[in-house]
Tab-separated table of C-alpha atoms in Angstrom:
chain	number	residue	atom	x	y	z
J	9	MET	CA	90.353	124.863	143.617
J	10	ASP	CA	93.185	126.834	144.767
J	11	ALA	CA	96.231	128.306	142.916
J	12	THR	CA	98.393	125.815	144.816
J	13	GLU	CA	96.393	122.544	143.210
J	14	ARG	CA	96.141	123.749	139.816
J	15	ASN	CA	100.101	124.571	139.812
J	16	ALA	CA	100.751	120.594	141.286
J	17	ARG	CA	98.020	119.458	138.351
J	18	ALA	CA	100.604	121.042	135.824
J	19	ALA	CA	103.697	119.647	137.578
J	20	PHE	CA	102.278	116.377	137.319
J	21	ALA	CA	101.526	116.625	134.061
J	22	GLU	CA	105.106	118.121	133.452
J	23	ARG	CA	106.743	114.846	135.394
J	24	ALA	CA	104.904	112.678	132.951
J	25	ILE	CA	106.480	114.457	129.382
J	26	LEU	CA	109.783	114.317	130.823
J	27	ALA	CA	109.612	110.635	131.601
J	28	ARG	CA	107.889	109.991	128.534
J	29	TYR	CA	109.247	111.888	125.704
J	30	LEU	CA	112.229	113.661	126.681
J	31	GLY	CA	115.539	112.577	125.224
J	32	GLY	CA	118.706	113.703	124.368
J	33	VAL	CA	122.440	113.558	125.290
J	34	PRO	CA	124.322	115.460	128.012
J	35	GLY	CA	123.503	119.364	127.529
J	36	ILE	CA	121.022	118.970	124.873
J	37	ALA	CA	117.817	117.617	125.156
J	38	TRP	CA	114.612	117.319	122.669
J	39	GLY	CA	110.956	116.129	122.170
J	40	ARG	CA	110.137	112.484	121.134
J	41	SER	CA	106.875	112.386	119.177
J	42	ALA	CA	105.254	109.345	120.828
J	43	TRP	CA	105.225	107.228	123.619
J	44	PRO	CA	105.959	104.246	123.512
J	45	PRO	CA	108.320	105.171	120.393
J	46	ILE	CA	106.264	104.474	117.502
J	47	PRO	CA	107.883	101.537	115.420
J	48	LEU	CA	108.614	101.440	112.132
J	49	ARG	CA	105.249	99.511	110.797
J	50	ARG	CA	103.409	102.427	112.274
J	51	ARG	CA	102.419	105.596	110.407
J	52	GLY	CA	104.497	104.382	107.200
J	53	GLY	CA	107.679	104.896	108.928
J	54	PRO	CA	109.803	106.006	111.938
J	55	ALA	CA	108.718	108.853	114.283
J	56	ARG	CA	110.078	112.086	113.073
J	57	TRP	CA	110.960	115.042	114.806
J	58	HIS	CA	109.144	117.977	114.999
J	59	TYR	CA	110.248	121.768	115.027
J	60	TRP	CA	107.028	123.362	115.643
J	61	TRP	CA	105.907	121.086	118.562
J	62	SER	CA	109.401	121.431	119.992
J	63	ALA	CA	108.778	125.134	119.895
J	64	HIS	CA	105.510	124.599	122.420
J	65	LEU	CA	107.518	121.998	124.332
J	66	LEU	CA	110.202	124.959	124.749
J	67	ASP	CA	107.321	127.353	125.822
J	68	ALA	CA	105.801	124.940	128.171
J	69	ALA	CA	109.153	124.157	129.825
J	70	LEU	CA	109.303	128.182	130.306
J	71	ASP	CA	105.873	128.127	131.665
J	72	ALA	CA	107.053	125.512	133.992
J	73	ALA	CA	110.284	127.440	135.152
J	74	ALA	CA	108.204	130.817	135.607
J	75	HIS	CA	105.401	129.038	137.726
J	76	ARG	CA	107.648	126.584	139.704
J	77	PRO	CA	111.021	128.248	139.510
J	78	THR	CA	114.197	125.862	139.754
J	79	ARG	CA	117.933	125.976	138.085
J	80	ALA	CA	116.875	122.541	136.915
J	81	ARG	CA	114.233	124.146	134.946
J	82	ARG	CA	115.973	126.912	133.438
J	83	ARG	CA	118.775	124.837	132.630
J	84	ARG	CA	116.466	122.414	130.688
J	85	ALA	CA	115.140	125.242	128.788
J	86	ARG	CA	118.578	125.966	127.584
J	87	ARG	CA	118.976	122.585	126.425
J	88	LEU	CA	115.766	122.217	124.324
J	89	VAL	CA	117.022	125.189	122.606
J	90	ARG	CA	120.270	123.445	122.068
J	91	GLY	CA	118.522	120.396	120.519
J	92	ILE	CA	116.437	122.460	118.335
J	93	ARG	CA	119.190	123.851	116.705
J	94	LEU	CA	120.912	120.432	116.452
J	95	ARG	CA	118.192	118.578	115.232
J	96	ASN	CA	117.185	121.324	112.763
J	97	GLY	CA	120.371	121.274	110.867
J	98	GLY	CA	122.323	123.939	113.236
J	99	THR	CA	119.874	126.426	112.762
J	100	LEU	CA	116.566	127.932	113.890
J	101	SER	CA	115.272	128.868	110.688
J	102	ARG	CA	112.432	127.685	108.486
J	103	THR	CA	110.747	128.065	105.519
J	104	PHE	CA	107.118	127.851	107.222
J	105	TYR	CA	106.419	131.023	108.675
J	106	ASP	CA	103.789	129.526	111.325
J	107	ASP	CA	106.809	127.368	112.438
J	108	LEU	CA	109.130	130.280	112.912
J	109	ALA	CA	106.601	132.497	114.654
J	110	TRP	CA	106.136	129.784	117.454
J	111	MET	CA	109.717	129.634	117.798
J	112	GLY	CA	110.050	133.289	118.152
J	113	LEU	CA	107.254	133.370	120.303
J	114	ALA	CA	109.290	130.928	122.764
J	115	LEU	CA	112.372	132.137	122.626
J	116	GLU	CA	111.258	135.711	123.170
J	117	ARG	CA	110.402	134.620	126.844
J	118	ASP	CA	114.144	133.948	127.372
J	119	ASP	CA	116.708	136.797	127.323
J	120	GLY	CA	119.458	134.917	126.651
J	121	HIS	CA	117.752	134.393	123.120
J	122	ARG	CA	117.375	138.215	122.393
J	123	ARG	CA	119.343	138.328	119.134
J	124	ALA	CA	117.865	135.151	117.649
J	125	THR	CA	114.455	136.772	118.705
J	126	GLU	CA	115.054	140.065	116.862
J	127	ARG	CA	116.079	137.434	113.785
J	128	ILE	CA	113.126	135.736	113.477
J	129	ALA	CA	110.711	138.761	113.898
J	130	ALA	CA	112.766	140.633	111.390
J	131	GLN	CA	112.352	137.728	109.012
J	132	LEU	CA	108.635	137.300	109.595
J	133	GLU	CA	108.071	141.472	109.079
J	134	GLY	CA	110.089	141.105	105.965
J	135	ALA	CA	107.618	138.408	104.953
J	136	ILE	CA	104.707	140.438	104.866
J	137	ASP	CA	103.285	140.320	101.116
J	138	VAL	CA	102.573	144.285	100.872
J	139	ALA	CA	99.880	143.335	98.164
J	140	VAL	CA	98.051	141.017	100.578
J	141	GLY	CA	98.857	142.751	104.166
J	142	ALA	CA	99.613	139.533	105.624
J	143	VAL	CA	102.229	136.931	106.366
J	144	PRO	CA	102.334	133.808	103.904
J	145	TRP	CA	102.167	130.034	105.345
J	146	GLU	CA	105.667	129.343	103.690
J	147	VAL	CA	107.687	130.863	101.678
J	148	GLY	CA	106.319	131.093	98.018
J	149	ASN	CA	103.157	129.458	99.256
J	150	PRO	CA	99.846	131.674	98.091
J	151	PHE	CA	98.231	130.477	101.304
J	152	PHE	CA	97.883	133.240	103.867
J	153	ASN	CA	95.978	131.967	107.184
J	154	ALA	CA	95.784	132.519	110.831
J	155	PRO	CA	98.332	129.637	112.100
J	156	ALA	CA	101.134	132.169	110.571
J	157	ASN	CA	99.282	135.485	111.118
J	158	GLY	CA	98.246	135.117	114.480
J	159	PRO	CA	101.506	134.018	116.137
J	160	ALA	CA	103.656	136.460	113.856
J	161	ALA	CA	101.287	139.311	115.126
J	162	ILE	CA	101.975	138.500	118.868
J	163	LEU	CA	105.597	138.110	118.136
J	164	PHE	CA	105.639	141.437	116.991
J	165	ALA	CA	103.552	143.067	119.663
J	166	ARG	CA	106.036	141.685	122.248
J	167	THR	CA	108.981	143.204	120.247
J	168	GLY	CA	107.968	146.735	120.011
J	169	ARG	CA	106.746	146.254	116.466
J	170	ARG	CA	103.277	147.256	117.218
J	171	ASP	CA	101.993	148.714	114.130
J	172	ALA	CA	102.664	145.651	111.970
J	173	ALA	CA	101.104	143.599	114.890
J	174	ALA	CA	97.866	145.713	114.481
J	175	ARG	CA	98.054	145.212	110.778
J	176	LEU	CA	97.968	141.602	110.771
J	177	SER	CA	95.362	141.749	113.704
J	178	ASP	CA	93.308	143.865	111.138
J	179	TRP	CA	93.809	141.655	108.215
J	180	MET	CA	92.745	138.468	110.327
J	181	ASP	CA	89.512	140.728	111.457
J	182	GLU	CA	88.641	141.984	107.923
J	183	THR	CA	89.573	138.742	105.890
J	184	LEU	CA	89.406	135.606	108.022
J	185	ARG	CA	86.419	136.697	110.654
J	186	ASP	CA	83.168	134.233	109.938
J	187	PRO	CA	80.323	137.003	110.030
J	188	SER	CA	77.679	134.621	111.382
J	189	SER	CA	79.597	132.965	114.607
J	190	GLY	CA	82.640	135.646	114.976
J	191	LEU	CA	84.875	132.971	114.726
J	192	ILE	CA	88.151	132.946	112.454
J	193	ILE	CA	88.422	130.612	109.476
J	194	ASP	CA	91.519	128.929	108.669
J	195	GLY	CA	92.927	131.039	105.736
J	196	VAL	CA	92.667	132.165	101.945
J	197	VAL	CA	94.734	131.633	98.939
J	198	ILE	CA	95.344	134.816	96.875
J	199	GLU	CA	97.064	134.505	93.839
J	200	ARG	CA	97.879	137.571	91.595
J	201	GLY	CA	96.122	139.604	93.645
J	202	VAL	CA	92.717	137.622	93.419
J	203	GLU	CA	91.414	135.113	96.174
J	204	THR	CA	90.809	131.638	94.633
J	205	ARG	CA	89.844	129.758	97.688
J	206	ARG	CA	88.809	130.169	101.051
J	207	ALA	CA	89.664	127.332	103.785
J	208	THR	CA	86.671	127.752	106.097
J	209	GLU	CA	87.290	125.285	108.659
J	210	LEU	CA	87.010	126.394	112.352
J	211	TYR	CA	90.160	125.387	114.434
J	212	THR	CA	90.511	126.055	117.873
J	213	TYR	CA	94.097	126.918	117.563
J	214	CYS	CA	93.040	129.981	115.062
J	215	GLN	CA	90.444	131.536	117.321
J	216	GLY	CA	93.396	131.362	120.066
J	217	VAL	CA	96.237	133.064	118.047
J	218	ALA	CA	93.705	135.546	116.821
J	219	LEU	CA	92.851	136.450	119.920
J	220	GLY	CA	96.617	136.445	121.686
J	221	ALA	CA	97.256	138.984	118.988
J	222	ALA	CA	93.889	141.237	120.174
J	223	ALA	CA	94.687	140.778	123.454
J	224	ALA	CA	98.663	141.419	123.565
J	225	LEU	CA	97.396	145.249	121.828
J	226	ALA	CA	94.517	145.808	124.029
J	227	HIS	CA	96.202	147.428	126.945
J	228	ASP	CA	96.599	150.626	125.032
J	229	ASP	CA	94.108	150.629	121.926
J	230	ALA	CA	90.289	150.251	122.409
J	231	ARG	CA	89.820	148.919	119.240
J	232	PHE	CA	91.550	145.690	120.168
J	233	ALA	CA	90.090	145.580	123.827
J	234	SER	CA	86.526	145.404	121.952
J	235	ARG	CA	87.791	142.897	119.407
J	236	ALA	CA	89.509	140.503	122.175
J	237	ALA	CA	86.097	140.984	124.338
J	238	ALA	CA	84.163	140.040	120.876
J	239	LEU	CA	85.819	136.781	120.281
J	240	VAL	CA	85.946	135.392	123.872
J	241	GLY	CA	82.567	135.546	123.435
J	242	ALA	CA	82.262	134.237	120.124
J	243	ILE	CA	84.679	131.021	121.703
J	244	ALA	CA	81.919	130.676	124.556
J	245	ALA	CA	79.150	130.668	121.965
J	246	TRP	CA	80.916	127.941	119.927
J	247	THR	CA	81.703	125.607	123.089
J	248	GLY	CA	78.217	125.939	124.912
J	249	PRO	CA	77.562	125.362	128.041
J	250	SER	CA	80.388	123.014	129.057
J	251	LEU	CA	83.080	125.580	127.758
J	252	LEU	CA	85.027	122.728	126.575
J	253	LEU	CA	86.937	123.325	123.125
J	254	PRO	CA	86.540	120.342	120.574
J	255	GLY	CA	89.449	117.903	120.400
J	256	ALA	CA	90.802	117.231	116.798
J	257	GLY	CA	92.524	113.990	117.078
J	258	GLY	CA	96.567	113.554	117.323
J	259	GLY	CA	99.269	114.634	115.094
J	260	ASP	CA	99.583	118.362	114.353
J	261	ARG	CA	95.954	118.902	115.466
J	262	GLY	CA	96.752	117.230	118.907
J	263	LEU	CA	98.140	120.895	119.749
J	264	PHE	CA	95.468	123.110	118.694
J	265	ALA	CA	93.062	123.521	121.483
J	266	GLY	CA	96.117	123.806	124.210
J	267	ILE	CA	97.554	126.545	121.975
J	268	ALA	CA	94.058	128.314	121.884
J	269	CYS	CA	93.675	128.225	126.185
J	270	ARG	CA	96.914	129.517	126.149
J	271	TYR	CA	95.852	132.765	124.582
J	272	VAL	CA	92.246	132.581	126.072
J	273	ALA	CA	94.150	133.100	129.253
J	274	ASP	CA	95.984	135.957	128.054
J	275	ALA	CA	92.575	137.667	127.070
J	276	ALA	CA	91.775	136.896	131.011
J	277	SER	CA	94.253	139.883	131.552
J	278	VAL	CA	92.989	142.392	128.987
J	279	PRO	CA	92.459	145.339	131.428
J	280	GLN	CA	89.056	144.876	133.523
J	281	THR	CA	89.321	148.371	135.816
J	282	ARG	CA	88.400	151.033	133.954
J	283	ALA	CA	86.854	151.512	130.001
J	284	HIS	CA	88.954	152.538	127.532
J	285	ALA	CA	88.066	155.784	125.614
J	286	GLY	CA	85.938	154.942	122.856
J	287	GLY	CA	85.958	151.359	123.471
J	288	PRO	CA	84.009	148.943	125.846
J	289	ASP	CA	83.241	149.741	129.015
J	290	ALA	CA	84.330	148.548	132.469
J	291	ALA	CA	81.620	145.953	132.377
J	292	THR	CA	81.849	144.668	129.018
J	293	LEU	CA	85.776	143.874	129.661
J	294	GLU	CA	85.133	142.326	133.210
J	295	ARG	CA	82.489	139.762	131.383
J	296	ALA	CA	84.965	138.941	128.544
J	297	ALA	CA	87.804	138.381	131.138
J	298	ALA	CA	85.493	136.327	133.561
J	299	SER	CA	84.646	134.377	130.666
J	300	ALA	CA	87.962	133.847	129.401
J	301	ARG	CA	89.101	132.607	132.505
J	302	SER	CA	86.212	130.080	132.874
J	303	LEU	CA	86.979	128.685	129.899
J	304	VAL	CA	90.800	128.053	130.707
J	305	ILE	CA	89.460	126.852	134.234
J	306	ALA	CA	86.613	124.408	132.829
J	307	ASN	CA	88.980	122.807	129.803
J	308	ALA	CA	91.962	122.291	132.647
J	309	ASP	CA	89.520	120.437	134.854
J	310	ALA	CA	87.878	118.659	132.089
J	311	LEU	CA	91.222	117.014	131.287
J	312	TRP	CA	92.424	116.146	134.723
J	313	ALA	CA	89.030	114.497	135.371
J	314	GLY	CA	89.236	112.615	132.187
J	315	ARG	CA	93.148	111.209	132.586
J	316	ALA	CA	94.326	107.953	132.576
J	317	THR	CA	96.860	106.707	134.902
J	318	ILE	CA	99.648	104.578	133.434
J	319	ASP	CA	102.872	103.721	135.690
J	320	GLY	CA	101.684	106.442	138.208
J	321	LEU	CA	101.795	109.001	135.602
J	322	PRO	CA	98.631	111.003	133.618
J	323	LEU	CA	97.831	110.227	130.157
J	324	PHE	CA	95.616	113.054	129.085
J	325	SER	CA	92.779	112.622	126.457
J	326	ALA	CA	92.864	114.045	123.068
J	327	ASP	CA	89.581	115.489	123.637
J	328	ALA	CA	88.423	117.066	126.758
J	329	THR	CA	84.900	115.937	126.439
J	330	VAL	CA	85.732	112.251	126.551
J	331	PRO	CA	87.869	110.400	128.890
J	332	ALA	CA	91.359	109.498	127.862
J	333	ASP	CA	91.956	106.534	125.705
J	334	ALA	CA	94.845	104.481	126.877
J	335	SER	CA	95.208	102.156	124.165
J	336	PRO	CA	98.527	101.600	122.206
J	337	ASP	CA	97.330	103.128	118.936
J	338	ALA	CA	95.417	105.795	120.672
J	339	PRO	CA	96.311	109.694	119.498
J	340	GLU	CA	96.830	110.038	123.363
J	341	ARG	CA	100.413	108.525	122.540
J	342	ASP	CA	101.424	111.351	120.785
J	343	LEU	CA	103.460	114.267	122.225
J	344	SER	CA	101.543	116.883	120.676
J	345	VAL	CA	98.373	115.261	122.589
J	346	GLN	CA	99.997	115.592	125.978
J	347	LEU	CA	101.977	118.568	125.339
J	348	GLY	CA	98.559	120.534	124.488
J	349	ALA	CA	97.083	118.870	127.875
J	350	TRP	CA	100.463	120.697	129.599
J	351	LEU	CA	99.825	124.033	128.081
J	352	THR	CA	96.005	124.002	129.087
J	353	LEU	CA	97.202	123.107	132.681
J	354	GLU	CA	100.121	125.492	133.061
J	355	ALA	CA	97.433	128.236	131.348
J	356	ALA	CA	95.346	127.484	134.485
J	357	VAL	CA	98.093	128.329	136.291
J	358	SER	CA	98.966	131.775	134.641
J	359	LEU	CA	95.376	132.924	135.827
J	360	ASP	CA	96.725	133.366	139.382
């Protein structure tokens, strides 16, 4: 499939999201959490607005504006930022550091939000627990995890805080890497300097953000090029010959595989034409980049092939390994699931 077809598929996913999930008033937009809107009788109450889903909705909207530039897409991204601020009580701040990092990563891509990006990056840098060497999941919480430290490290790398980014990447590699699989576990609880619990679950987006951090640092440091190549290999081994990332259902987990694909695509751009001094040789980098590209394309193709069609628009599966479930109560109805698919399809476009 050529780049034009990949872009057309991403545009089709974009159309479906906008038609079904985008709400708002003139000049302000936000994402509804489900389609159709969740009745009061389901899930214990009305559908609530999700800050961190909205950060990824903004990121996907900026992908679309980059891959298919129009004034309307740029205006839509600005409307989404206004909607996020409005729905979040007039501020972009959060007490959950993973949420805050996701928002910073989306805002960083738009020059009009440099001050907000800088404030978020500075807040995250100030949140690093010096005794642990990492960012907690939430203010005052002893849980230190990949979902907070991975995106924070990527944001630090993008905003010139490369030493801080490197320290967080090293912390994840030293503390959260499972030695048997090479994958990144969810996190650890550290209380009064002592690790009291390990959350050993293997989530797709933990792999994605750890990989994204290494890839962001790999262009000028051989150590991180090696780390990125090794993690791509571990992810490929985890998925097996299909290269399909496991689905995790709806709700927050609906975004996990899409986030992973976004940063696997970043790893495909790690330098391939030369060996770093003291680092992996060119052939190793080329193999890792080719594997990363294959992972993204396989997942994008599987989601496209397994889609359902409702009213002429696609509904993507919550799990790339099976066809979409179009029933009214299926997880496919969550914005997170459809947004994860959109992120994956835009990641495939970014490879070109």
